[in-house]
mmCIF file of C-alpha atoms and ligand atoms in Angstrom:
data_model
loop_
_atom_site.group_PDB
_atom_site.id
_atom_site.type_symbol
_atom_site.label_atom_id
_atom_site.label_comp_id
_atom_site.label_asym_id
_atom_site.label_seq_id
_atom_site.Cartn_x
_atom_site.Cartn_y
_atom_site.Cartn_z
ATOM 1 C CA UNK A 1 -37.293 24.912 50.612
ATOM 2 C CA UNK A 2 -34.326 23.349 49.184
ATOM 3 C CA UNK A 3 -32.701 23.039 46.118
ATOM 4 C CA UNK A 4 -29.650 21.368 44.537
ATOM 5 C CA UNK A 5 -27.246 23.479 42.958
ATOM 6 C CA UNK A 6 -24.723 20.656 40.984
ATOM 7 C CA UNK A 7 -22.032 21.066 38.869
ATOM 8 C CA UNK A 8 -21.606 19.922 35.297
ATOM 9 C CA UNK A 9 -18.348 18.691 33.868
ATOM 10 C CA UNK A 10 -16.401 16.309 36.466
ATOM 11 C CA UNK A 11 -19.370 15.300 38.145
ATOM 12 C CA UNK A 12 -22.199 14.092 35.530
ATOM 13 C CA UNK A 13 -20.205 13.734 32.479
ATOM 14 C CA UNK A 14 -16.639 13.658 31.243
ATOM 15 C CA UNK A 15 -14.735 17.150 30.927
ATOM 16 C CA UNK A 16 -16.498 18.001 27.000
ATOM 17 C CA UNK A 17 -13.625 20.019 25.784
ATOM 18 C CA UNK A 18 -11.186 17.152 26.204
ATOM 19 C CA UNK A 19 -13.858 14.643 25.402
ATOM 20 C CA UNK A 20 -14.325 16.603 22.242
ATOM 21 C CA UNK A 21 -10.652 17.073 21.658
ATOM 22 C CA UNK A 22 -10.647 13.228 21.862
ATOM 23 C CA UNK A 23 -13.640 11.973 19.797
ATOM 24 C CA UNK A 24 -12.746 14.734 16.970
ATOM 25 C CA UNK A 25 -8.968 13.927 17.041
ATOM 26 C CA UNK A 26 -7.950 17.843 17.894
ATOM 27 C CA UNK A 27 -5.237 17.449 20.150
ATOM 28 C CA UNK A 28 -4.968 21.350 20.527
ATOM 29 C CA UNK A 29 -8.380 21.573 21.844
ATOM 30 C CA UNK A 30 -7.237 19.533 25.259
ATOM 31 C CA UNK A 31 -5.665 23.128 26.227
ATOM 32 C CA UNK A 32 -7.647 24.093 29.069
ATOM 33 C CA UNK A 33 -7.847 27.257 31.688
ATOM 34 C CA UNK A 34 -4.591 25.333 33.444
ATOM 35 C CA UNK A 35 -3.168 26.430 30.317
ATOM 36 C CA UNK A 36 -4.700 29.293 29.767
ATOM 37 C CA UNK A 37 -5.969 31.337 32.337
ATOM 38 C CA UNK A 38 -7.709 33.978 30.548
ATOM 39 C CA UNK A 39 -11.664 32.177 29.599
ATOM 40 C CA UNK A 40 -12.113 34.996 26.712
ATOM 41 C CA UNK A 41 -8.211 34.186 25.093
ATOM 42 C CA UNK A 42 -8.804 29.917 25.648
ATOM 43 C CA UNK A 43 -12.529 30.650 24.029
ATOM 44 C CA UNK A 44 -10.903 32.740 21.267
ATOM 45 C CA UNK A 45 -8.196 30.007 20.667
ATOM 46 C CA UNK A 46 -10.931 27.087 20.734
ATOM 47 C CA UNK A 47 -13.037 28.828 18.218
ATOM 48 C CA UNK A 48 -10.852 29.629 15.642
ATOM 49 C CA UNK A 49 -9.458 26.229 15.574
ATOM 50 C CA UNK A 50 -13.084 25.220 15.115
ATOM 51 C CA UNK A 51 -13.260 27.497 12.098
ATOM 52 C CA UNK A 52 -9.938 26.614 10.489
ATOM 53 C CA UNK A 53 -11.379 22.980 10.789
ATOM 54 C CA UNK A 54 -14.598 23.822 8.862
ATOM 55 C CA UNK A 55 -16.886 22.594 12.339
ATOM 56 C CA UNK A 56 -19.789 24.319 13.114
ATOM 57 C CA UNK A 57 -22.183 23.836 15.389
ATOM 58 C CA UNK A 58 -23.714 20.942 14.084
ATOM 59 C CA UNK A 59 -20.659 18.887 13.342
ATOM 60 C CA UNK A 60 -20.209 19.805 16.790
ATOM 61 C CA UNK A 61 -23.142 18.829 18.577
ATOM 62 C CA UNK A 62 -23.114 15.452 16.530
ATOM 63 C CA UNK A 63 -19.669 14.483 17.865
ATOM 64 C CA UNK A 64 -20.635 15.508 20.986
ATOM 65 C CA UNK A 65 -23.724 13.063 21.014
ATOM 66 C CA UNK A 66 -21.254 10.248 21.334
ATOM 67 C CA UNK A 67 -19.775 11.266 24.407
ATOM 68 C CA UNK A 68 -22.134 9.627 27.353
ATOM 69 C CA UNK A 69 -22.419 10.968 30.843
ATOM 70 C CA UNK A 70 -20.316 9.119 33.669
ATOM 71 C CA UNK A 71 -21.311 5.752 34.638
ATOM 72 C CA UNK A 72 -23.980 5.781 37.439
ATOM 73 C CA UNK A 73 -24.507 9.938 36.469
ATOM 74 C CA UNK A 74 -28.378 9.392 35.206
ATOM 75 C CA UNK A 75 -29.337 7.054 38.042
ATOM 76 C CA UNK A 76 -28.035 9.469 40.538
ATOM 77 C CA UNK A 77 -29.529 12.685 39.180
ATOM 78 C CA UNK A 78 -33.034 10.455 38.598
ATOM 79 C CA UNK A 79 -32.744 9.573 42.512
ATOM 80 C CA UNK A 80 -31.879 13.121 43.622
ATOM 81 C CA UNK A 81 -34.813 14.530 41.344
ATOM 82 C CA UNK A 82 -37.271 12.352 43.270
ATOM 83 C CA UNK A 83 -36.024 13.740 46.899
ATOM 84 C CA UNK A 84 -35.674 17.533 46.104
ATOM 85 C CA UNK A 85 -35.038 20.284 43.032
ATOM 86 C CA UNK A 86 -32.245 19.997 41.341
ATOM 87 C CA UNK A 87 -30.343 22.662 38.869
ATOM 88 C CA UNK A 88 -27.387 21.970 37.273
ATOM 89 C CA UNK A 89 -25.013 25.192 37.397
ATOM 90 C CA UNK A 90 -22.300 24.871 34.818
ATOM 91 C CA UNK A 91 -19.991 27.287 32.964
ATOM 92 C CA UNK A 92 -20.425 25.371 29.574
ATOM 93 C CA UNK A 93 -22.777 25.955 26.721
ATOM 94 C CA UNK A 94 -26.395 25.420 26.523
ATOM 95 C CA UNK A 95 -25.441 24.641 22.637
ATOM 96 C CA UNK A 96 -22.813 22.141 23.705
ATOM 97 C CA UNK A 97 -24.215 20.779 26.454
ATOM 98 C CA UNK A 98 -27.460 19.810 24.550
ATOM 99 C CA UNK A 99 -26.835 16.165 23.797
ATOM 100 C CA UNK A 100 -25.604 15.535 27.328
ATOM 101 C CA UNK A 101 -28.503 17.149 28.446
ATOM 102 C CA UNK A 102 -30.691 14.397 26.971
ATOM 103 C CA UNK A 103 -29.077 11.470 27.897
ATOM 104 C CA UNK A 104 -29.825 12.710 31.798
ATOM 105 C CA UNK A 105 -33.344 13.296 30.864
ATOM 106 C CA UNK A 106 -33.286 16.853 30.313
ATOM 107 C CA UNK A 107 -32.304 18.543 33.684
ATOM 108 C CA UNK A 108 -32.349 21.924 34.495
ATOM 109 C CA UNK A 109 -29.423 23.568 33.177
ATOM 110 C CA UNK A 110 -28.315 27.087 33.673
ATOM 111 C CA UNK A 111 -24.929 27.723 31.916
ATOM 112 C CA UNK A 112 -23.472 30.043 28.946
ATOM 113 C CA UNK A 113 -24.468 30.469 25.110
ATOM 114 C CA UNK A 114 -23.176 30.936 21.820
ATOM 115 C CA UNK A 115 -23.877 32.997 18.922
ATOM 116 C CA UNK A 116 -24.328 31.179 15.785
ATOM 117 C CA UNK A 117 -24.538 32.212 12.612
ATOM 118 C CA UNK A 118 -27.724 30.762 10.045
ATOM 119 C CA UNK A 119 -24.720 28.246 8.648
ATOM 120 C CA UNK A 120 -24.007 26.719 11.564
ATOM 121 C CA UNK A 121 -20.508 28.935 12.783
ATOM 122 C CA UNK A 122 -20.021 30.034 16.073
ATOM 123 C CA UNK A 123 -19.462 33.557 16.641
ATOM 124 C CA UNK A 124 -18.670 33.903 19.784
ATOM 125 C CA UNK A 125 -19.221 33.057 23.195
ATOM 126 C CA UNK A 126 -21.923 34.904 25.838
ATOM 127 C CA UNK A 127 -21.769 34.628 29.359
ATOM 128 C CA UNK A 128 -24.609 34.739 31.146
ATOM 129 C CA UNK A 129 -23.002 36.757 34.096
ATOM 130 C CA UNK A 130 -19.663 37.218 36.586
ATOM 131 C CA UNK A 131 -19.127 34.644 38.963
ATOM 132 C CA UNK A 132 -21.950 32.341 37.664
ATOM 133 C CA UNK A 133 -22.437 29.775 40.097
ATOM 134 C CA UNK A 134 -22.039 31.890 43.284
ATOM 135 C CA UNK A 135 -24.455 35.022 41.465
ATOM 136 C CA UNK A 136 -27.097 32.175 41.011
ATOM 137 C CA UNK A 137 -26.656 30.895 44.399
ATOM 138 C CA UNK A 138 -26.951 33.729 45.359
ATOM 139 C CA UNK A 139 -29.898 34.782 43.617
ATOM 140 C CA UNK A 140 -31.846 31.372 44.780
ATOM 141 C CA UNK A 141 -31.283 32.392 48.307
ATOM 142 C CA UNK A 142 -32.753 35.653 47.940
ATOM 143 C CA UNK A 143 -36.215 34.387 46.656
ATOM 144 C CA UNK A 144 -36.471 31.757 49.631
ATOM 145 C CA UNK A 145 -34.257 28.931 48.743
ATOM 146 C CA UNK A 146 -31.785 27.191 50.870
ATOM 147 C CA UNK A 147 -28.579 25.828 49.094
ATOM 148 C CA UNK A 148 -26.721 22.536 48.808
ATOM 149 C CA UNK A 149 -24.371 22.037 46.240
ATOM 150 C CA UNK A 150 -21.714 19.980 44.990
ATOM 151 C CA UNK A 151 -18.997 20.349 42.582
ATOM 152 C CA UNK A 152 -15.422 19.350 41.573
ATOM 153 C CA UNK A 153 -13.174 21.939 40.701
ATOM 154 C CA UNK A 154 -12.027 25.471 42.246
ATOM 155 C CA UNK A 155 -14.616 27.220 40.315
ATOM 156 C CA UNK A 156 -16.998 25.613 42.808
ATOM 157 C CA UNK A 157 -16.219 26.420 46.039
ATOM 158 C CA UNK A 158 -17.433 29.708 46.418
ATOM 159 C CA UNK A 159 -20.978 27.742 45.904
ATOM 160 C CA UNK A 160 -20.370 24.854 47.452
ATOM 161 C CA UNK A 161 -19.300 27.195 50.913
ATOM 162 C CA UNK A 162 -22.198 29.780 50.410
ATOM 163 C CA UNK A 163 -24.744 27.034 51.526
ATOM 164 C CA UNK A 164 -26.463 25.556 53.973
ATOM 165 C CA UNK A 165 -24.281 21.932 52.966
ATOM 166 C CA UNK A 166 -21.396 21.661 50.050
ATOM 167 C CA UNK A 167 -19.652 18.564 48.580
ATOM 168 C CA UNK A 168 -16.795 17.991 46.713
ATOM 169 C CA UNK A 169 -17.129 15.011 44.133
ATOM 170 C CA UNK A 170 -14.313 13.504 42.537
ATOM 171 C CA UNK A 171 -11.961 16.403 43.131
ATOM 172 C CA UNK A 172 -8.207 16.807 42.841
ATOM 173 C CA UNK A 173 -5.775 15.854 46.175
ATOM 174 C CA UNK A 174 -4.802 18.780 46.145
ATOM 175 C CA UNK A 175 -8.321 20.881 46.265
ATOM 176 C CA UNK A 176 -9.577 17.926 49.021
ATOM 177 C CA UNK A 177 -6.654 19.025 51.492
ATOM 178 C CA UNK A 178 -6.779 22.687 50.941
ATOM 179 C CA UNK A 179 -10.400 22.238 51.403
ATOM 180 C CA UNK A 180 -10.335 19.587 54.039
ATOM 181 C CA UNK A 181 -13.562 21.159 55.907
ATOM 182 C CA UNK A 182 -15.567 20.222 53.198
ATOM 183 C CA UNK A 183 -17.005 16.769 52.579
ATOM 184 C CA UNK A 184 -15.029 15.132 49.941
ATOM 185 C CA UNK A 185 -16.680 11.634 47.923
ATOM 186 C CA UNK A 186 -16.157 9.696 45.007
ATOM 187 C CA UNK A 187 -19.289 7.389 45.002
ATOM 188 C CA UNK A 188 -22.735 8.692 43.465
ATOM 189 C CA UNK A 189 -24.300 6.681 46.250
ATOM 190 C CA UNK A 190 -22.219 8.397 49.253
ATOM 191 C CA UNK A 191 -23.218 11.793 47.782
ATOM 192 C CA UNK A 192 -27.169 10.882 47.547
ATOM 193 C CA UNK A 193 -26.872 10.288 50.753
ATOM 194 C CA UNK A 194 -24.691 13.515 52.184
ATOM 195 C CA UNK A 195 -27.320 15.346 49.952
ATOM 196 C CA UNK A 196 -30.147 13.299 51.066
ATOM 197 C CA UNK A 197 -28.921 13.663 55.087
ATOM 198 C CA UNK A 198 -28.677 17.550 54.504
ATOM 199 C CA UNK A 199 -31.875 18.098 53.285
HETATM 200 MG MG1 MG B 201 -16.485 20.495 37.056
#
């Protein structure tokens, strides 16, 4: 049995921070973990900007529904969907992620939360575990599943090497040479079929 283990941001649809920080006109909230290393200190940051700005969720989600996924993303996942399972494994926000998540015809989607309070602020942010996408890898494996995933950043590798077949997809230079063992592409089409010839 196999299943599809794909990241998120880079690879279906734009980066949402910075696509937020665009489509609200928040420079600040381009800063990402480049910037700031520490997730819980760049969360903090983002969210009191949020509240200083008077967004809540809602204001967020509704800015966010004008940000599309990447040209070609729907048709792809659509194809892969019809060969084999498919979960999208992404350290963003179910909350966020929500409009995106129905413009690609409601994948599976396991990521992070928020808490919100009844008028709409966030709270704070909950992650669903440590090393996400390599603990649910992981966790796949163990009830039977074999694992081929592909991803764009650093925070993918350990997944994409602790299968059976990983990709890189539209990575950084620098990531495809450090990583030259691993399959590198930048077409939807030559990744359906790296997918598609691994399965
Ligand atoms: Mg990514």
């Amino acid at each position: 049995m196999n299943i599809v283990c794909l990241d998120l941001e880079g690879v279906l649809v734009p980066e949402i921070w910075i696509a937020f920080a665009e489509e609200s006109g928040i420079p600040e909230l381009r800063r990402t973990t480049r910037d700031e290393p520490d997730y819980d200190r760049l969360m903090a940051y983002r969210l009191e900007i949020l509240r200083e700005r008077g967004l809540g969720l809602p204001q967020i989600q509704e800015t966010i529904s004008r940000i599309d996924p990447l040209p070609g993303a729907r048709e792809f996942l659509d194809a892969l969907r019809e060969r084999t399972q498919v979960v999208i494994l992404s350290d963003t926000f179910e909350e966020f992620a929500r409009p995106l998540m129905a413009k690609l015809g409601w994948p599976t989607l396991l990521c992070n939360s928020l808490e919100v309070a009844p008028d709409g602020e966030i709270l704070r942010h909950l992650m669903r575990c440590e090393n996400s996408k390599l603990t649910t890898v992981r966790a796949l494996q163990s009830c039977g599943y074999e694992t081929i995933a592909a991803g764009d950043s650093f925070n993918d590798l350990a997944m994409i090497r602790a299968g059976k077949a990983g990709f890189l997809f539209r990575s950084t230079a620098a990531i495809c040479e450090a990583n030259s063992d691993v399959p590198a592409y930048d077409g939807y089409d030559e990744l359906l079929a790296a997918i598609t010839g691994a399965l």
